[in-house]
Amino acid sequence: MRVLIVEDDMVVAGCLKPVVVEAGHQVVGLAADRDSAIALLGAARVHLALIDLGLADGQTGLEVARAAADRGVAALLTTSRRAQVPDDFAGALGVIAKPYAPADIAAALAFVAGGSQAAESAPRGLELSPSWGAASRASQPPRSASVRSSSAPSQ
């Protein structure tokens, strides 16, 4: 998958990048604010966005998640402020609560890339949106666009 990391803290973003790459995916960009993230959503053929709620321009991560959903891009919210996530998850597929371990991110990426419809098989640390099944089918990247390693689950 082609992954966009949206995080105001570039140290955190820099730590996430190798986790995404080691999990067999491609990082297509890093964004620290709403406008940069939305520009990359439109320009970088993104399959999945990892989005923090708090960005450099304020609490705009939910706006980025909604923009991703509007463009058919899957999103996972990453936040230490789970209570601020609305019931509809702002169109995101799920939430990964901070603090998280790199293995939690890798497992969530594998779960989304694998296209599992079984919510009960979600990895530890990933809370799925109530609309997981329908949303995950609509936002699956085409198989040819996948950059998963051969050991990752396939569709």
Phi, psi and omega in degrees: 000154174263119190244134173255131177255121181243106188206130181288333181269106184292341173293314178297315179300318179295329176284327179288325185305308180294332177296314180297315181294315180296336177279000175094019182243169181250129174273120183260355177173161174237135178226142182252350182216168183304308186297318178296319181296314181295323177298317179291326177302324182275339188250341191252011182048059183279137174263326183214138175243130171265116191234122172280151178289315182269118179243178184300335180257018177115201181276065186253005180300324178295325176295321178293319179298318178294321178296321177298312180300319179298333181263004180076021179262129176294148179220145170237128177276140175238121186200153170263002182245057183306325181297341181272356179278125181290165182304328180271006180057020180055031180086355180285156179285333182185182181230136171247115184283140174270147359283147178234159176266152176308324179297329178295318179294312180301317180293321178295318178298316179297320180298312181293316181295327181287344177072021180299136177264350185277103181300327182292347178265009178300140180290160176306136177093349180252115175261119183277148175295151177301336180262023186312305187303306181292319182293321182291323179293321183289333187252012180294133176290152176298146183305322182292339180273351183290143176237031178290152174286163183295341180275352180282152179297146179252166182287000000 
